[in-house]
Amino acid sequence: DAGITQSPRYKITETGRQVTLMCHQTWSHSYMFWYRQDLGHGLRLIYYSAAADITDKGEVPDGYVVSRSKTENFPLTLESATRSQTSVYFCASSRYGGELFFGEGSRLTVL
Amino acid sequence: AQSVSQHNHHVILSEAASLELGCNYSYGGTVNLFWYVQYPGQHLQLLLKYFSGDPLVKGIKGFEAEFIKSKFSFNLRKPSVQWSDTAEYFCAVVSGGGADGLTFGKGTHLIIQP
């Protein structure tokens, strides 16, 4: 049972570059989420998706783009990375909304 | 919008001490409540959850939480902590169907000294 996997686990990039963080879940959960975790802020929701081809903005969506062409995948793209996007990014899924199951996280550093 | 307040950002305890971490939420309607734990370098894992019924909820590793609706609170407790409980603890709330995700508190960093 692979669950939910994120890649890459660690990424260093430069300001202005495009970065895509991948998220794949094997449970066929309808709902998927992207959070970022920063010291002093806890977890903040970036984007979420209730089903394939349905996405919506969360609390901090600026500078990010998502897509969900297949139920199992929910990639997060930083179109032009900025230093303020240095963070740990967590993907999560949920069958019905409510309880979330988290991936291992992707630590992104923007130089 | 909902908000979750965790009163203690850093807590340091000795082994065998009792633990209580405070959590208050702002939403006045029906809510589901969660406590997640994040061990150093790891992802978030569910400790316990409250959906309905008995307001005293028992979770894994000896943790429990009590939902007090009148106080909008969902405090986490453990009678005797261990060094392995050192972690970050997050309280979270969801209302309605939960399609727009959980709202998390800022977390409490718990350090247990041997």
Short mmCIF file of C-alpha atoms in Angstrom, two decimals:
data_model
loop_
_atom_site.label_atom_id
_atom_site.label_comp_id
_atom_site.label_asym_id
_atom_site.label_seq_id
_atom_site.Cartn_x
_atom_site.Cartn_y
_atom_site.Cartn_z
CA ASP A 1 0.00 0.00 0.00
CA ALA A 2 2.04 2.94 -1.30
CA GLY A 3 -0.43 5.56 -0.05
CA ILE A 4 0.58 9.05 -0.98
CA THR A 5 4.00 9.88 -2.39
CA GLN A 6 5.65 13.17 -3.15
CA SER A 7 8.61 13.96 -5.37
CA PRO A 8 11.15 15.32 -5.22
CA ARG A 9 11.71 15.12 -1.47
CA TYR A 10 14.37 17.84 -1.64
CA LYS A 11 14.83 20.53 -4.25
CA ILE A 12 17.12 23.52 -4.53
CA THR A 13 16.37 26.03 -7.23
CA GLU A 14 17.04 29.62 -8.16
CA THR A 15 14.79 32.64 -8.15
CA GLY A 16 12.73 32.86 -11.32
CA ARG A 17 12.88 29.19 -12.25
CA GLN A 18 9.82 27.02 -12.68
CA VAL A 19 9.47 24.12 -10.26
CA THR A 20 6.90 21.34 -10.17
CA LEU A 21 6.24 19.23 -7.11
CA MET A 22 4.52 15.95 -7.78
CA CYS A 23 1.94 14.19 -5.67
CA HIS A 24 0.52 10.74 -6.34
CA GLN A 25 -1.98 8.76 -4.27
CA THR A 26 -3.05 5.16 -4.68
CA TRP A 27 -6.25 5.25 -2.62
CA SER A 28 -8.49 6.86 -5.27
CA HIS A 29 -9.38 9.54 -2.76
CA SER A 30 -11.56 12.27 -4.24
CA TYR A 31 -10.02 15.16 -2.36
CA MET A 32 -6.44 16.33 -2.58
CA PHE A 33 -4.70 19.27 -0.98
CA TRP A 34 -1.44 21.18 -1.01
CA TYR A 35 -0.20 22.83 2.20
CA ARG A 36 2.97 24.70 2.95
CA GLN A 37 4.57 24.56 6.39
CA ASP A 38 6.55 27.50 7.70
CA LEU A 39 7.91 28.25 11.14
CA GLY A 40 5.46 30.41 13.04
CA HIS A 41 2.67 29.86 10.54
CA GLY A 42 1.85 26.19 10.92
CA LEU A 43 0.26 24.69 7.81
CA ARG A 44 -1.46 26.90 5.29
CA LEU A 45 -3.59 25.66 2.44
CA ILE A 46 -2.40 26.58 -1.03
CA TYR A 47 -4.83 24.77 -3.34
CA TYR A 48 -7.28 21.93 -3.10
CA SER A 49 -9.23 19.69 -5.43
CA ALA A 50 -12.51 17.88 -4.90
CA ALA A 51 -12.17 15.68 -7.99
CA ALA A 52 -10.39 15.47 -11.32
CA ASP A 53 -10.58 18.76 -13.22
CA ILE A 54 -11.93 20.61 -10.16
CA THR A 55 -9.49 22.80 -8.28
CA ASP A 56 -9.85 25.79 -6.00
CA LYS A 57 -7.70 28.32 -4.20
CA GLY A 58 -6.85 28.04 -0.58
CA GLU A 59 -5.44 30.60 1.82
CA VAL A 60 -2.13 31.32 0.04
CA PRO A 61 -2.47 30.55 -3.70
CA ASP A 62 -0.45 33.41 -5.21
CA GLY A 63 2.51 32.23 -7.28
CA TYR A 64 1.26 28.66 -7.53
CA VAL A 65 -0.60 26.69 -10.18
CA VAL A 66 -2.20 23.26 -9.89
CA SER A 67 -3.84 20.80 -12.20
CA ARG A 68 -5.68 17.55 -11.73
CA SER A 69 -6.24 15.69 -14.95
CA LYS A 70 -6.28 12.33 -13.15
CA THR A 71 -7.74 11.48 -9.76
CA GLU A 72 -4.45 10.10 -8.46
CA ASN A 73 -2.16 13.01 -9.38
CA PHE A 74 -2.10 16.58 -8.12
CA PRO A 75 1.05 18.45 -9.19
CA LEU A 76 1.91 21.86 -7.79
CA THR A 77 3.86 24.27 -9.99
CA LEU A 78 5.72 27.37 -8.95
CA GLU A 79 5.80 29.29 -12.21
CA SER A 80 8.59 31.68 -11.20
CA ALA A 81 10.03 30.73 -7.84
CA THR A 82 10.72 33.40 -5.23
CA ARG A 83 12.69 33.20 -1.98
CA SER A 84 9.47 33.54 -0.01
CA GLN A 85 8.39 30.20 -1.45
CA THR A 86 11.18 28.42 0.39
CA SER A 87 9.18 26.03 2.52
CA VAL A 88 8.18 22.46 3.18
CA TYR A 89 5.27 21.43 1.00
CA PHE A 90 2.86 18.70 2.02
CA CYS A 91 0.37 17.00 -0.21
CA ALA A 92 -2.62 15.34 1.43
CA SER A 93 -5.65 13.38 0.37
CA SER A 94 -9.01 12.57 1.84
CA ARG A 95 -11.75 10.17 0.85
CA TYR A 96 -14.71 12.30 1.82
CA GLY A 97 -13.29 15.52 3.18
CA GLY A 98 -12.29 15.75 6.83
CA GLU A 99 -9.44 13.49 7.94
CA LEU A 100 -6.33 14.03 5.84
CA PHE A 101 -3.57 11.60 4.96
CA PHE A 102 -0.26 13.32 4.34
CA GLY A 103 2.69 12.63 2.11
CA GLU A 104 6.27 12.77 3.35
CA GLY A 105 6.75 16.36 2.27
CA SER A 106 8.93 18.17 -0.26
CA ARG A 107 11.52 20.56 1.10
CA LEU A 108 12.09 23.38 -1.37
CA THR A 109 14.86 25.94 -1.12
CA VAL A 110 14.85 28.94 -3.47
CA LEU A 111 18.19 30.74 -3.69
CA ALA B 1 -13.34 31.98 8.08
CA GLN B 2 -12.41 29.49 10.72
CA SER B 3 -9.38 29.92 12.89
CA VAL B 4 -7.59 27.67 15.34
CA SER B 5 -5.58 28.96 18.26
CA GLN B 6 -2.95 26.89 20.04
CA HIS B 7 -1.91 28.73 23.16
CA ASN B 8 1.47 27.17 23.78
CA HIS B 9 4.04 27.46 21.02
CA HIS B 10 6.82 25.75 22.94
CA VAL B 11 6.45 23.37 25.86
CA ILE B 12 9.28 21.67 27.71
CA LEU B 13 8.50 18.85 30.13
CA SER B 14 10.36 16.15 31.95
CA GLU B 15 9.60 12.49 31.35
CA ALA B 16 6.59 11.20 33.32
CA ALA B 17 5.09 14.69 33.61
CA SER B 18 1.48 15.22 32.61
CA LEU B 19 0.70 17.09 29.41
CA GLU B 20 -2.13 19.34 28.36
CA LEU B 21 -2.00 21.33 25.12
CA GLY B 22 -4.69 23.92 24.56
CA CYS B 23 -6.69 24.34 21.35
CA ASN B 24 -9.56 26.71 20.66
CA TYR B 25 -11.42 27.19 17.43
CA SER B 26 -13.63 29.97 16.18
CA TYR B 27 -16.44 28.31 14.25
CA GLY B 28 -19.78 28.13 16.02
CA GLY B 29 -21.47 25.40 14.03
CA THR B 30 -20.91 21.68 13.71
CA VAL B 31 -17.23 20.85 13.52
CA ASN B 32 -14.92 17.90 13.28
CA LEU B 33 -11.72 18.21 15.26
CA PHE B 34 -8.31 16.62 14.92
CA TRP B 35 -4.93 16.45 16.55
CA TYR B 36 -1.97 15.61 14.34
CA VAL B 37 1.60 14.90 15.40
CA GLN B 38 4.76 15.50 13.41
CA TYR B 39 7.89 13.75 14.66
CA PRO B 40 11.19 15.36 13.69
CA GLY B 41 11.76 15.11 9.95
CA GLN B 42 8.52 13.27 9.32
CA HIS B 43 5.08 13.96 7.89
CA LEU B 44 1.95 14.62 9.88
CA GLN B 45 0.17 11.65 11.40
CA LEU B 46 -3.26 11.53 12.95
CA LEU B 47 -3.29 11.25 16.75
CA LEU B 48 -7.02 11.37 17.29
CA LYS B 49 -10.22 12.84 15.93
CA TYR B 50 -13.64 13.90 17.10
CA PHE B 51 -16.68 13.70 14.84
CA SER B 52 -19.58 13.15 17.22
CA GLY B 53 -20.64 11.24 20.32
CA ASP B 54 -18.51 10.92 23.44
CA PRO B 55 -16.63 14.22 23.83
CA LEU B 56 -13.68 12.42 25.40
CA VAL B 57 -11.71 10.91 22.57
CA LYS B 58 -8.87 8.45 22.93
CA GLY B 59 -6.13 8.25 20.36
CA ILE B 60 -2.89 6.45 19.76
CA LYS B 61 0.08 6.31 22.14
CA GLY B 62 -1.97 7.12 25.23
CA PHE B 63 -3.20 10.52 24.07
CA GLU B 64 -6.73 11.76 24.64
CA ALA B 65 -8.64 14.95 23.98
CA GLU B 66 -11.82 16.47 25.32
CA PHE B 67 -14.25 18.42 23.18
CA ILE B 68 -16.00 21.15 25.18
CA LYS B 69 -18.48 22.77 22.85
CA SER B 70 -19.35 25.63 25.19
CA LYS B 71 -15.70 26.64 25.34
CA PHE B 72 -14.90 25.96 21.65
CA SER B 73 -12.02 23.87 22.93
CA PHE B 74 -10.38 20.56 22.10
CA ASN B 75 -7.44 20.18 24.47
CA LEU B 76 -4.96 17.34 24.12
CA ARG B 77 -3.82 15.42 27.21
CA LYS B 78 -1.49 12.66 28.21
CA PRO B 79 -1.02 11.59 31.82
CA SER B 80 2.65 10.65 31.57
CA VAL B 81 4.85 11.74 28.67
CA GLN B 82 7.85 9.92 27.29
CA TRP B 83 10.99 11.17 25.57
CA SER B 84 9.60 9.76 22.30
CA ASP B 85 6.68 12.22 22.49
CA THR B 86 9.04 15.00 21.46
CA ALA B 87 7.34 16.39 18.35
CA GLU B 88 5.24 19.16 16.87
CA TYR B 89 1.52 18.92 17.63
CA PHE B 90 -1.17 20.49 15.48
CA CYS B 91 -4.81 21.02 16.24
CA ALA B 92 -7.13 21.24 13.22
CA VAL B 93 -10.79 21.88 12.54
CA VAL B 94 -13.14 21.33 9.65
CA SER B 95 -16.75 22.30 9.21
CA GLY B 96 -19.32 21.21 6.69
CA GLY B 97 -18.19 18.51 4.30
CA GLY B 98 -14.53 19.32 4.64
CA ALA B 99 -14.06 19.68 0.91
CA ASP B 100 -11.92 22.77 1.41
CA GLY B 101 -9.51 21.12 3.80
CA LEU B 102 -8.63 21.43 7.43
CA THR B 103 -7.73 24.67 9.15
CA PHE B 104 -4.65 24.14 11.30
CA GLY B 105 -3.32 25.91 14.34
CA LYS B 106 0.26 27.12 14.30
CA GLY B 107 1.47 24.13 16.24
CA THR B 108 3.03 23.42 19.61
CA HIS B 109 6.63 22.28 19.76
CA LEU B 110 6.90 19.79 22.61
CA ILE B 111 10.28 18.82 24.00
CA ILE B 112 10.51 16.03 26.56
CA GLN B 113 13.68 16.00 28.59
CA PRO B 114 14.94 12.61 29.81
#
